[in-house]
Amino acid sequence: MLARSRLFAPLFVALTGSAWIALWIWDAGPYARFLHHASWTELPLVGPICREVPGASLTIAALLHSVAWLLMIAAMMLPTAFPLFDTFRRMTVAHSNRRTLMALLIVGYATMWALFGVLAHGFDAALHLVADQSASLLANGWLIGAAIVALAGLYQFSSLKHRCLDKCRSPLMFITEHWRGRSARRESFALGISHGAFCIGCCWALMLLMFAVGTGSVGWMLALGAIMSAEKNFSWGRSIGKPLGIALLVWSAWIVLQHARIA
């Protein structure tokens, strides 16, 4: 039992590391555009299918974006939730189906982030559609980027973010509030859903920065993942929220000034 307990953290690190390696290989390879906004009809092998089969372009785009998004979540967000998973593992160590309960917890957590990914990609696609139909917006697309950066900066000061952070920083209290073990499987999945919702409440604005600076950039994912992990899991993480918010607002203002000077 003790040996299995000691294996949990290394296996979790291996899972996260594998996701990062997969993203790095994908981003460095010939199909890096799958991680970004791509015209599917221009891609080798996929293009002919998209042109010939009705609806194939949307189906393939949705499938590949989903795979890329889940890899990003495994790489960026699972480490931020490690304290909850490890606490839950220790609390359920006596259960004969503890592996199933842990799997349901992780699946519930990933489900919430997958739903957020659908909404975020839908919002992003709608913005691109509106921009493509508006010559002025297309010429001034930087305004959207500046607005997203400013939104992320302002959200750093919001009470909602800090309430969600408080939930994420207290894994033992969170589990005791949401898990009784009476219907262990259902409650484990619901616990993952609940924690995923609060995690999104902490991090959604920072995650939207990926759409402003380039979805699929491994460098940006590393930076954002490190910031979110620090905010949630380190004692000094409380001290970086406001400076980060100020930095993002300054960045947004700099974007506006740069383009105003060019105009």
GROMACS .gro file of C-alpha atoms in nm:
model
  263
    1MET     CA    1   0.000   0.000   0.000
    2LEU     CA    2   0.282   0.240   0.091
    3ALA     CA    3   0.464   0.164  -0.236
    4ARG     CA    4   0.150   0.241  -0.433
    5SER     CA    5   0.108   0.567  -0.240
    6ARG     CA    6   0.461   0.671  -0.331
    7LEU     CA    7   0.394   0.596  -0.698
    8PHE     CA    8   0.104   0.843  -0.725
    9ALA     CA    9   0.307   1.165  -0.751
   10PRO     CA   10   0.564   1.024  -1.000
   11LEU     CA   11   0.288   0.883  -1.217
   12PHE     CA   12   0.103   1.214  -1.206
   13VAL     CA   13   0.420   1.399  -1.306
   14ALA     CA   14   0.475   1.147  -1.586
   15LEU     CA   15   0.120   1.203  -1.715
   16THR     CA   16   0.163   1.580  -1.713
   17GLY     CA   17   0.509   1.558  -1.866
   18SER     CA   18   0.378   1.332  -2.142
   19ALA     CA   19   0.113   1.590  -2.228
   20TRP     CA   20   0.378   1.865  -2.248
   21ILE     CA   21   0.603   1.648  -2.466
   22ALA     CA   22   0.312   1.563  -2.698
   23LEU     CA   23   0.227   1.932  -2.733
   24TRP     CA   24   0.591   2.025  -2.798
   25ILE     CA   25   0.630   1.755  -3.066
   26TRP     CA   26   0.299   1.858  -3.223
   27ASP     CA   27   0.393   2.226  -3.223
   28ALA     CA   28   0.739   2.154  -3.369
   29GLY     CA   29   0.612   1.920  -3.638
   30PRO     CA   30   0.460   1.970  -3.984
   31TYR     CA   31   0.106   1.964  -3.843
   32ALA     CA   32   0.152   2.247  -3.592
   33ARG     CA   33  -0.136   2.433  -3.753
   34PHE     CA   34  -0.375   2.182  -3.599
   35LEU     CA   35  -0.301   2.354  -3.269
   36HIS     CA   36  -0.377   2.693  -3.418
   37HIS     CA   37  -0.650   2.839  -3.635
   38ALA     CA   38  -0.613   2.657  -3.961
   39SER     CA   39  -0.783   2.646  -4.297
   40TRP     CA   40  -0.850   2.274  -4.303
   41THR     CA   41  -0.884   2.266  -4.681
   42GLU     CA   42  -0.518   2.371  -4.713
   43LEU     CA   43  -0.376   2.090  -4.500
   44PRO     CA   44  -0.223   1.779  -4.663
   45LEU     CA   45  -0.430   1.457  -4.653
   46VAL     CA   46  -0.708   1.631  -4.461
   47GLY     CA   47  -0.776   1.891  -4.733
   48PRO     CA   48  -0.914   1.652  -4.999
   49ILE     CA   49  -1.150   1.497  -4.743
   50CYS     CA   50  -1.273   1.841  -4.633
   51ARG     CA   51  -1.339   1.942  -4.993
   52GLU     CA   52  -1.514   1.622  -5.098
   53VAL     CA   53  -1.717   1.513  -4.795
   54PRO     CA   54  -1.999   1.746  -4.682
   55GLY     CA   55  -1.948   1.858  -4.324
   56ALA     CA   56  -1.610   1.685  -4.295
   57SER     CA   57  -1.424   2.011  -4.239
   58LEU     CA   58  -1.630   2.097  -3.931
   59THR     CA   59  -1.614   1.741  -3.797
   60ILE     CA   60  -1.236   1.713  -3.838
   61ALA     CA   61  -1.183   2.064  -3.699
   62ALA     CA   62  -1.393   1.986  -3.392
   63LEU     CA   63  -1.217   1.652  -3.336
   64LEU     CA   64  -0.863   1.789  -3.367
   65HIS     CA   65  -0.937   2.101  -3.163
   66SER     CA   66  -1.084   1.876  -2.891
   67VAL     CA   67  -0.774   1.655  -2.884
   68ALA     CA   68  -0.547   1.963  -2.873
   69TRP     CA   69  -0.756   2.126  -2.601
   70LEU     CA   70  -0.758   1.815  -2.378
   71LEU     CA   71  -0.380   1.788  -2.416
   72MET     CA   72  -0.350   2.153  -2.311
   73ILE     CA   73  -0.571   2.092  -2.008
   74ALA     CA   74  -0.369   1.785  -1.908
   75ALA     CA   75  -0.048   1.987  -1.938
   76MET     CA   76  -0.164   2.315  -1.783
   77MET     CA   77  -0.449   2.248  -1.541
   78LEU     CA   78  -0.393   1.901  -1.394
   79PRO     CA   79  -0.082   2.023  -1.207
   80THR     CA   80  -0.285   2.306  -1.051
   81ALA     CA   81  -0.534   2.050  -0.916
   82PHE     CA   82  -0.273   1.802  -0.788
   83PRO     CA   83  -0.330   1.890  -0.418
   84LEU     CA   84  -0.699   1.797  -0.452
   85PHE     CA   85  -0.625   1.471  -0.632
   86ASP     CA   86  -0.357   1.372  -0.381
   87THR     CA   87  -0.581   1.457  -0.082
   88PHE     CA   88  -0.867   1.258  -0.236
   89ARG     CA   89  -0.632   0.962  -0.296
   90ARG     CA   90  -0.533   0.959   0.072
   91MET     CA   91  -0.895   0.989   0.187
   92THR     CA   92  -1.010   0.696  -0.029
   93VAL     CA   93  -0.708   0.469   0.018
   94ALA     CA   94  -0.920   0.214   0.210
   95HIS     CA   95  -1.182   0.186  -0.067
   96SER     CA   96  -1.156  -0.127  -0.281
   97ASN     CA   97  -1.256   0.076  -0.591
   98ARG     CA   98  -1.026   0.370  -0.515
   99ARG     CA   99  -0.881   0.370  -0.869
  100THR     CA  100  -1.228   0.399  -1.018
  101LEU     CA  101  -1.313   0.683  -0.781
  102MET     CA  102  -0.994   0.869  -0.874
  103ALA     CA  103  -1.064   0.816  -1.245
  104LEU     CA  104  -1.418   0.953  -1.204
  105LEU     CA  105  -1.283   1.256  -1.017
  106ILE     CA  106  -1.038   1.334  -1.298
  107VAL     CA  107  -1.298   1.270  -1.568
  108GLY     CA  108  -1.541   1.508  -1.394
  109TYR     CA  109  -1.269   1.774  -1.371
  110ALA     CA  110  -1.172   1.729  -1.738
  111THR     CA  111  -1.539   1.738  -1.843
  112MET     CA  112  -1.583   2.091  -1.707
  113TRP     CA  113  -1.270   2.211  -1.887
  114ALA     CA  114  -1.384   2.039  -2.207
  115LEU     CA  115  -1.715   2.227  -2.187
  116PHE     CA  116  -1.528   2.551  -2.128
  117GLY     CA  117  -1.314   2.471  -2.432
  118VAL     CA  118  -1.624   2.429  -2.649
  119LEU     CA  119  -1.757   2.767  -2.534
  120ALA     CA  120  -1.419   2.940  -2.573
  121HIS     CA  121  -1.361   2.801  -2.922
  122GLY     CA  122  -1.718   2.889  -3.019
  123PHE     CA  123  -1.671   3.246  -2.896
  124ASP     CA  124  -1.338   3.269  -3.077
  125ALA     CA  125  -1.489   3.133  -3.401
  126ALA     CA  126  -1.776   3.384  -3.376
  127LEU     CA  127  -1.528   3.671  -3.333
  128HIS     CA  128  -1.336   3.557  -3.641
  129LEU     CA  129  -1.660   3.532  -3.839
  130VAL     CA  130  -1.764   3.885  -3.738
  131ALA     CA  131  -1.415   4.017  -3.814
  132ASP     CA  132  -1.411   3.853  -4.157
  133GLN     CA  133  -1.734   4.033  -4.245
  134SER     CA  134  -1.622   4.372  -4.118
  135ALA     CA  135  -1.338   4.544  -4.302
  136SER     CA  136  -1.281   4.795  -4.020
  137LEU     CA  137  -1.271   4.529  -3.750
  138LEU     CA  138  -1.045   4.312  -3.963
  139ALA     CA  139  -0.805   4.604  -4.004
  140ASN     CA  140  -0.816   4.676  -3.630
  141GLY     CA  141  -0.818   4.323  -3.493
  142TRP     CA  142  -0.564   4.434  -3.232
  143LEU     CA  143  -0.855   4.595  -3.046
  144ILE     CA  144  -0.994   4.251  -2.965
  145GLY     CA  145  -0.656   4.137  -2.835
  146ALA     CA  146  -0.616   4.450  -2.622
  147ALA     CA  147  -0.968   4.404  -2.481
  148ILE     CA  148  -0.901   4.040  -2.385
  149VAL     CA  149  -0.572   4.133  -2.214
  150ALA     CA  150  -0.748   4.417  -2.026
  151LEU     CA  151  -1.031   4.181  -1.923
  152ALA     CA  152  -0.779   3.932  -1.785
  153GLY     CA  153  -0.609   4.214  -1.594
  154LEU     CA  154  -0.932   4.346  -1.444
  155TYR     CA  155  -1.046   3.998  -1.344
  156GLN     CA  156  -0.736   3.964  -1.126
  157PHE     CA  157  -0.898   4.218  -0.890
  158SER     CA  158  -1.248   4.064  -0.888
  159SER     CA  159  -1.403   3.917  -0.573
  160LEU     CA  160  -1.532   3.620  -0.775
  161LYS     CA  161  -1.179   3.517  -0.866
  162HIS     CA  162  -1.066   3.536  -0.505
  163ARG     CA  163  -1.366   3.336  -0.382
  164CYS     CA  164  -1.288   3.063  -0.635
  165LEU     CA  165  -0.919   3.072  -0.541
  166ASP     CA  166  -1.009   3.024  -0.174
  167LYS     CA  167  -1.198   2.706  -0.267
  168CYS     CA  168  -0.908   2.574  -0.476
  169ARG     CA  169  -0.650   2.650  -0.205
  170SER     CA  170  -0.829   2.435   0.055
  171PRO     CA  171  -0.855   2.086  -0.101
  172LEU     CA  172  -0.934   1.902   0.224
  173MET     CA  173  -1.216   2.140   0.313
  174PHE     CA  174  -1.345   2.127  -0.045
  175ILE     CA  175  -1.360   1.746  -0.041
  176THR     CA  176  -1.535   1.731   0.297
  177GLU     CA  177  -1.794   1.980   0.169
  178HIS     CA  178  -1.870   1.790  -0.152
  179TRP     CA  179  -1.793   1.421  -0.085
  180ARG     CA  180  -1.958   1.199   0.175
  181GLY     CA  181  -1.884   0.856   0.027
  182ARG     CA  182  -2.244   0.736   0.049
  183SER     CA  183  -2.274   0.711  -0.328
  184ALA     CA  184  -1.902   0.707  -0.391
  185ARG     CA  185  -1.895   0.685  -0.772
  186ARG     CA  186  -2.153   0.957  -0.833
  187GLU     CA  187  -2.006   1.183  -0.566
  188SER     CA  188  -1.652   1.140  -0.704
  189PHE     CA  189  -1.762   1.250  -1.050
  190ALA     CA  190  -1.964   1.538  -0.901
  191LEU     CA  191  -1.661   1.641  -0.694
  192GLY     CA  192  -1.457   1.664  -1.014
  193ILE     CA  193  -1.731   1.869  -1.179
  194SER     CA  194  -1.751   2.106  -0.882
  195HIS     CA  195  -1.376   2.153  -0.853
  196GLY     CA  196  -1.349   2.204  -1.228
  197ALA     CA  197  -1.613   2.477  -1.208
  198PHE     CA  198  -1.424   2.662  -0.935
  199CYS     CA  199  -1.098   2.610  -1.122
  200ILE     CA  200  -1.254   2.770  -1.430
  201GLY     CA  201  -1.375   3.052  -1.206
  202CYS     CA  202  -1.011   3.114  -1.108
  203CYS     CA  203  -0.850   3.079  -1.446
  204TRP     CA  204  -1.091   3.144  -1.734
  205ALA     CA  205  -0.970   3.498  -1.806
  206LEU     CA  206  -0.604   3.392  -1.811
  207MET     CA  207  -0.692   3.099  -2.037
  208LEU     CA  208  -0.860   3.339  -2.281
  209LEU     CA  209  -0.519   3.505  -2.322
  210MET     CA  210  -0.424   3.198  -2.525
  211PHE     CA  211  -0.672   3.308  -2.790
  212ALA     CA  212  -0.531   3.660  -2.787
  213VAL     CA  213  -0.164   3.562  -2.810
  214GLY     CA  214  -0.195   3.244  -3.012
  215THR     CA  215  -0.357   2.913  -2.926
  216GLY     CA  216  -0.105   2.633  -2.927
  217SER     CA  217   0.201   2.836  -2.828
  218VAL     CA  218   0.384   2.599  -2.593
  219GLY     CA  219   0.580   2.891  -2.446
  220TRP     CA  220   0.264   3.080  -2.352
  221MET     CA  221   0.107   2.763  -2.215
  222LEU     CA  222   0.410   2.703  -1.992
  223ALA     CA  223   0.402   3.061  -1.865
  224LEU     CA  224   0.027   3.065  -1.798
  225GLY     CA  225   0.032   2.718  -1.642
  226ALA     CA  226   0.312   2.823  -1.406
  227ILE     CA  227   0.124   3.138  -1.305
  228MET     CA  228  -0.200   2.952  -1.236
  229SER     CA  229  -0.021   2.680  -1.039
  230ALA     CA  230   0.159   2.942  -0.829
  231GLU     CA  231  -0.163   3.134  -0.759
  232LYS     CA  232  -0.342   2.823  -0.637
  233ASN     CA  233  -0.078   2.609  -0.472
  234PHE     CA  234   0.195   2.825  -0.318
  235SER     CA  235   0.172   3.046  -0.010
  236TRP     CA  236   0.332   3.333  -0.201
  237GLY     CA  237   0.079   3.288  -0.483
  238ARG     CA  238  -0.156   3.532  -0.309
  239SER     CA  239   0.098   3.810  -0.363
  240ILE     CA  240   0.117   3.783  -0.742
  241GLY     CA  241  -0.250   3.845  -0.827
  242LYS     CA  242  -0.254   4.224  -0.815
  243PRO     CA  243   0.091   4.279  -0.973
  244LEU     CA  244  -0.013   4.043  -1.252
  245GLY     CA  245  -0.339   4.236  -1.300
  246ILE     CA  246  -0.149   4.565  -1.320
  247ALA     CA  247   0.100   4.416  -1.566
  248LEU     CA  248  -0.182   4.294  -1.792
  249LEU     CA  249  -0.356   4.633  -1.786
  250VAL     CA  250  -0.026   4.806  -1.871
  251TRP     CA  251   0.025   4.558  -2.155
  252SER     CA  252  -0.324   4.632  -2.290
  253ALA     CA  253  -0.260   5.008  -2.272
  254TRP     CA  254   0.075   4.960  -2.449
  255ILE     CA  255  -0.100   4.773  -2.733
  256VAL     CA  256  -0.347   5.061  -2.772
  257LEU     CA  257  -0.075   5.327  -2.763
  258GLN     CA  258   0.140   5.144  -3.015
  259HIS     CA  259  -0.140   5.124  -3.268
  260ALA     CA  260  -0.259   5.478  -3.194
  261ARG     CA  261   0.092   5.605  -3.268
  262ILE     CA  262   0.102   5.414  -3.597
  263ALA     CA  263  -0.237   5.555  -3.696
   0.00000   0.00000   0.00000
